[in-house]
């Protein structure tokens, strides 16, 4: 139908309308063209203003053109196209990114003409709101159905658009359709069949619906108040664009329902608030709800304040006034914790106990209403699950909001919020990121490990988080494992020595420091044997080793995998997390059993034999890997001794299933009470009942110079000098140094996985200093060419920084898209630089990399591990500000065929043995067997008198002497006793350690 005919019809229709309706239509703003498709908007893409196509593969984008049509609803041309989409495809009009966004807020909606094919297919129409540009904006979607023939004008009011939950290119801006910063629209065409379409005249129409741009909100969903106090609920009018409202807004309110009793617990209120036309956005009114004094002890009681709004959007939920619990023994901080726990437990219902045993993901609970509905005991942030913006203030505000929700429960039991802060507060942008555990193991410095724990705890607690899922006490026995870097090393004695980090996190073993604002509850993970899984045993997706099977004798289990947990329990660890992996103990007849199902290990060994008094938290959805249906998963894990279940998105099912299993007698009430008692004990120790909200007084220290100084020292001490022919290192600042390699100037690569996101990522995503920047800041004369393509003439030395890109558990397994080989680009950079000049190669990685026959052409080789955000620490040892003192925490193999290879193996012929680490210290001891004999006698004497410090120093002198003698002549006969010596040192057998080193010396 021609546009002129439509206009005539519209005029006739207007004449037939009542006068008021016609007048209303006359008040509407004139339609605002968006696209006329006459050629005024080109086919182009960001940052230009233009129309472009897209699709899931090369065949899916539609073919578009501007075609002349006699029946065009507007003008002479229309947008037409053909498509054959297998996945998804469509087209977009993005407005120019170098000009201001458009303001659509004066209009009711968007309309356009569509040439119908009557195919019954749904077509999605999307608009782009807020953000930096069309491709970094919030997406809001609506749709229409092509169930007509010929031209039809499609009208979509802005009120019909819904926020997309399946995809957002920037993860969401503010979840509000503001309409004041619009960046364009997109059309998604039907998939699965060939088709064609025609479209014309996209424009904005009508007068804005005030309820779209005006809303009424309250200052909080929950308003706790002591008995006798007056709750003040602030009601605020807000508008998009901060424009005054055109029409009045009324808010009728009344107290009604809830668990409180009117006249006994509070004085009921009722009335109406009015925001007249012209009221400015941000205007507030206050509703007061007086409560009555009550001397009798009582749990918390709720008073819903029901609001009925006219002329604006109402609040998403009814605000609750809560009369705080009072007078009950568990609230008395002077009572012993065990009495407080017993009192509270005696009052709780089964549903409330089930809630305490449940942990949900923050993203699953939305605004948090389910916290009270399900009486949830805990929330977590999975890797990369962060507030927007990702700042300390936003973290504290988010967690305080969740804690506020818990105040509306009967007993106001606070949440315990947990994160994986495995090498600093690694979810927080700008936090201090430490070397991963393998690097800390290389430092052989328990005091430094404790200091890193102190910094981590202080930064985590300052954002309102009282619980850290760290440290990982795995003993990594195969470097093909994608979590190898989370281990302090392959020797349980080394892992045990570094468990000082627990005191850094928690404070004193008796738990008395947990309530401090710079301490957190720590978690020993993953119990037990996760580092011993056999390559190829994983049954999880494409993983090759993670979550696989650990097959050991009872003695191997005790000596290697359980030993670190015994130490952790002695150090007062507050929580323990079982492993995803399975345990197969040779000869016990059970076969491979998932650790979350092994009651003999969790109840029997951990809790009963070791005397662990904290609580056991499952891993992420780990119970879903157990045999049977969901009820069997719950029953098996709880009866095995798991106290709290991490069920991120299925918490509703878990709580109801747990209660059903108890009612059916398949889980005993005694077991439930034990689990809840353990959880409540830690909550009381953390001081959460007295101080549930964030104490942000320490937030200013997050990422501070003092904290970064600890990380810098850790990075320096973690550097392991494997080879140093001709004393290439340390460099002199007067030398001209050529720097190359993929990891020289990449903060993401040097921080590794579990940094801002679960798997981590290359590039700059937080604050820190790369190794290259550190060298420059040290005053070095440095030229950088990432791929070594710049001329190499005229340099005194080269530094090639190579290695891995980030990964984490499972995804990072060798054979799952990863290998132990350097990339082709890294190999080329090493070859070019080392052929042209004296060179040092730094390997930034979470595990040893195979360097094959390149070692002969490399003058100096450094295992840099994953040093964290402080690249200056690496520069410190490169330029001699600090000496190289690190030692290998794992064996460095010659080839992948040798794996697994570990200290203590009968057949042991590595490239570099466990414990190896050259030094640039001056005054390295010299001598031969006579010197070693004297050192051995002195070490034995130190051992007898219990002088650990002297014993360690004597063994270190012997090690340095032996390393000088071995040089590049490492053999099987020397490697095995050399590695054994370090294990003996860590277990306090200093005399025997020197004997082993003497054996290695003689074998050269």
mmCIF file of N, CA and C in Angstrom, residues 145-187:
data_model
loop_
_atom_site.group_PDB
_atom_site.id
_atom_site.type_symbol
_atom_site.label_atom_id
_atom_site.label_comp_id
_atom_site.label_asym_id
_atom_site.label_seq_id
_atom_site.Cartn_x
_atom_site.Cartn_y
_atom_site.Cartn_z
ATOM 1 N N UNK A 145 6.457 -11.661 14.556
ATOM 2 C CA UNK A 145 6.271 -12.865 13.753
ATOM 3 C C UNK A 145 5.828 -12.484 12.348
ATOM 4 N N UNK A 146 6.508 -13.071 11.361
ATOM 5 C CA UNK A 146 6.152 -12.826 9.958
ATOM 6 C C UNK A 146 4.983 -13.755 9.600
ATOM 7 N N UNK A 147 3.769 -13.319 9.925
ATOM 8 C CA UNK A 147 2.575 -14.111 9.652
ATOM 9 C C UNK A 147 1.601 -13.321 8.783
ATOM 10 N N UNK A 148 2.152 -12.513 7.870
ATOM 11 C CA UNK A 148 1.328 -11.671 7.009
ATOM 12 C C UNK A 148 2.007 -11.592 5.643
ATOM 13 N N UNK A 149 1.279 -11.046 4.691
ATOM 14 C CA UNK A 149 1.797 -10.890 3.335
ATOM 15 C C UNK A 149 1.787 -9.421 2.955
ATOM 16 N N UNK A 150 2.874 -8.962 2.318
ATOM 17 C CA UNK A 150 2.970 -7.582 1.886
ATOM 18 C C UNK A 150 3.435 -6.671 3.000
ATOM 19 N N UNK A 151 3.429 -5.377 2.702
ATOM 20 C CA UNK A 151 3.979 -4.415 3.656
ATOM 21 C C UNK A 151 3.079 -4.262 4.887
ATOM 22 N N UNK A 152 3.720 -4.252 6.040
ATOM 23 C CA UNK A 152 3.014 -3.998 7.291
ATOM 24 C C UNK A 152 3.948 -3.198 8.197
ATOM 25 N N UNK A 153 3.362 -2.198 8.861
ATOM 26 C CA UNK A 153 4.189 -1.423 9.789
ATOM 27 C C UNK A 153 4.234 -2.137 11.149
ATOM 28 N N UNK A 154 5.450 -2.487 11.564
ATOM 29 C CA UNK A 154 5.672 -3.158 12.851
ATOM 30 C C UNK A 154 5.970 -2.090 13.895
ATOM 31 N N UNK A 155 5.211 -2.075 14.972
ATOM 32 C CA UNK A 155 5.424 -1.126 16.060
ATOM 33 C C UNK A 155 5.865 -1.895 17.308
ATOM 34 N N UNK A 156 6.956 -1.469 17.885
ATOM 35 C CA UNK A 156 7.437 -2.116 19.110
ATOM 36 C C UNK A 156 7.633 -1.040 20.174
ATOM 37 N N UNK A 157 6.734 -0.962 21.150
ATOM 38 C CA UNK A 157 6.943 -0.006 22.252
ATOM 39 C C UNK A 157 8.222 -0.361 23.018
ATOM 40 N N UNK A 158 8.895 0.625 23.515
ATOM 41 C CA UNK A 158 10.118 0.363 24.263
ATOM 42 C C UNK A 158 9.842 -0.487 25.509
ATOM 43 N N UNK A 159 8.617 -0.437 25.993
ATOM 44 C CA UNK A 159 8.276 -1.254 27.155
ATOM 45 C C UNK A 159 8.318 -2.750 26.836
ATOM 46 N N UNK A 160 8.299 -3.107 25.532
ATOM 47 C CA UNK A 160 8.325 -4.522 25.151
ATOM 48 C C UNK A 160 9.730 -5.098 25.106
ATOM 49 N N UNK A 161 10.745 -4.269 25.172
ATOM 50 C CA UNK A 161 12.110 -4.767 25.065
ATOM 51 C C UNK A 161 12.572 -5.343 26.405
ATOM 52 N N UNK A 162 13.219 -6.502 26.316
ATOM 53 C CA UNK A 162 13.734 -7.179 27.510
ATOM 54 C C UNK A 162 15.258 -7.253 27.440
ATOM 55 N N UNK A 163 15.866 -7.176 28.582
ATOM 56 C CA UNK A 163 17.330 -7.274 28.678
ATOM 57 C C UNK A 163 17.779 -8.676 28.267
ATOM 58 N N UNK A 164 18.757 -8.742 27.387
ATOM 59 C CA UNK A 164 19.226 -10.060 26.938
ATOM 60 C C UNK A 164 20.013 -10.740 28.041
ATOM 61 N N UNK A 165 19.638 -11.943 28.364
ATOM 62 C CA UNK A 165 20.350 -12.701 29.401
ATOM 63 C C UNK A 165 21.270 -13.757 28.826
ATOM 64 N N UNK A 166 21.141 -14.034 27.518
ATOM 65 C CA UNK A 166 21.987 -15.086 26.933
ATOM 66 C C UNK A 166 23.315 -14.544 26.440
ATOM 67 N N UNK A 167 23.380 -13.248 26.122
ATOM 68 C CA UNK A 167 24.632 -12.688 25.619
ATOM 69 C C UNK A 167 24.644 -11.190 25.824
ATOM 70 N N UNK A 168 25.744 -10.693 26.339
ATOM 71 C CA UNK A 168 25.999 -9.258 26.407
ATOM 72 C C UNK A 168 27.472 -9.058 26.072
ATOM 73 N N UNK A 169 27.804 -8.234 25.076
ATOM 74 C CA UNK A 169 29.203 -8.103 24.663
ATOM 75 C C UNK A 169 30.104 -7.505 25.730
ATOM 76 N N UNK A 170 29.533 -6.752 26.657
ATOM 77 C CA UNK A 170 30.342 -6.152 27.716
ATOM 78 C C UNK A 170 29.900 -6.630 29.098
ATOM 79 N N UNK A 171 29.066 -7.660 29.154
ATOM 80 C CA UNK A 171 28.637 -8.175 30.447
ATOM 81 C C UNK A 171 27.611 -7.317 31.146
ATOM 82 N N UNK A 172 26.991 -6.395 30.429
ATOM 83 C CA UNK A 172 25.973 -5.538 31.047
ATOM 84 C C UNK A 172 26.575 -4.211 31.482
ATOM 85 N N UNK A 173 25.779 -3.156 31.396
ATOM 86 C CA UNK A 173 26.217 -1.830 31.836
ATOM 87 C C UNK A 173 25.536 -1.497 33.158
ATOM 88 N N UNK A 174 24.195 -1.329 33.112
ATOM 89 C CA UNK A 174 23.465 -1.057 34.352
ATOM 90 C C UNK A 174 22.109 -1.754 34.396
ATOM 91 N N UNK A 175 21.804 -2.560 33.374
ATOM 92 C CA UNK A 175 20.546 -3.313 33.320
ATOM 93 C C UNK A 175 19.327 -2.407 33.282
ATOM 94 N N UNK A 176 19.491 -1.162 32.885
ATOM 95 C CA UNK A 176 18.381 -0.219 32.781
ATOM 96 C C UNK A 176 18.324 0.288 31.347
ATOM 97 N N UNK A 177 17.139 0.193 30.726
ATOM 98 C CA UNK A 177 16.966 0.713 29.373
ATOM 99 C C UNK A 177 16.814 2.225 29.469
ATOM 100 N N UNK A 178 17.958 2.924 29.325
ATOM 101 C CA UNK A 178 17.946 4.360 29.542
ATOM 102 C C UNK A 178 17.402 5.153 28.379
ATOM 103 N N UNK A 179 17.666 4.712 27.149
ATOM 104 C CA UNK A 179 17.197 5.346 25.909
ATOM 105 C C UNK A 179 17.860 6.686 25.623
ATOM 106 N N UNK A 180 18.706 7.170 26.516
ATOM 107 C CA UNK A 180 19.358 8.462 26.279
ATOM 108 C C UNK A 180 20.700 8.305 25.579
ATOM 109 N N UNK A 181 21.228 7.091 25.513
ATOM 110 C CA UNK A 181 22.493 6.840 24.830
ATOM 111 C C UNK A 181 22.329 5.613 23.941
ATOM 112 N N UNK A 182 21.626 5.794 22.860
ATOM 113 C CA UNK A 182 21.342 4.685 21.957
ATOM 114 C C UNK A 182 22.387 4.635 20.845
ATOM 115 N N UNK A 183 22.790 3.403 20.526
ATOM 116 C CA UNK A 183 23.853 3.215 19.540
ATOM 117 C C UNK A 183 23.384 2.441 18.308
ATOM 118 N N UNK A 184 22.084 2.206 18.172
ATOM 119 C CA UNK A 184 21.609 1.567 16.959
ATOM 120 C C UNK A 184 20.694 0.394 17.235
ATOM 121 N N UNK A 185 20.524 -0.429 16.207
ATOM 122 C CA UNK A 185 19.635 -1.577 16.310
ATOM 123 C C UNK A 185 20.213 -2.732 15.491
ATOM 124 N N UNK A 186 19.634 -3.925 15.679
ATOM 125 C CA UNK A 186 20.063 -5.103 14.931
ATOM 126 C C UNK A 186 18.846 -5.977 14.665
ATOM 127 N N UNK A 187 18.886 -6.695 13.559
ATOM 128 C CA UNK A 187 17.827 -7.623 13.182
ATOM 129 C C UNK A 187 18.441 -9.009 13.026
#
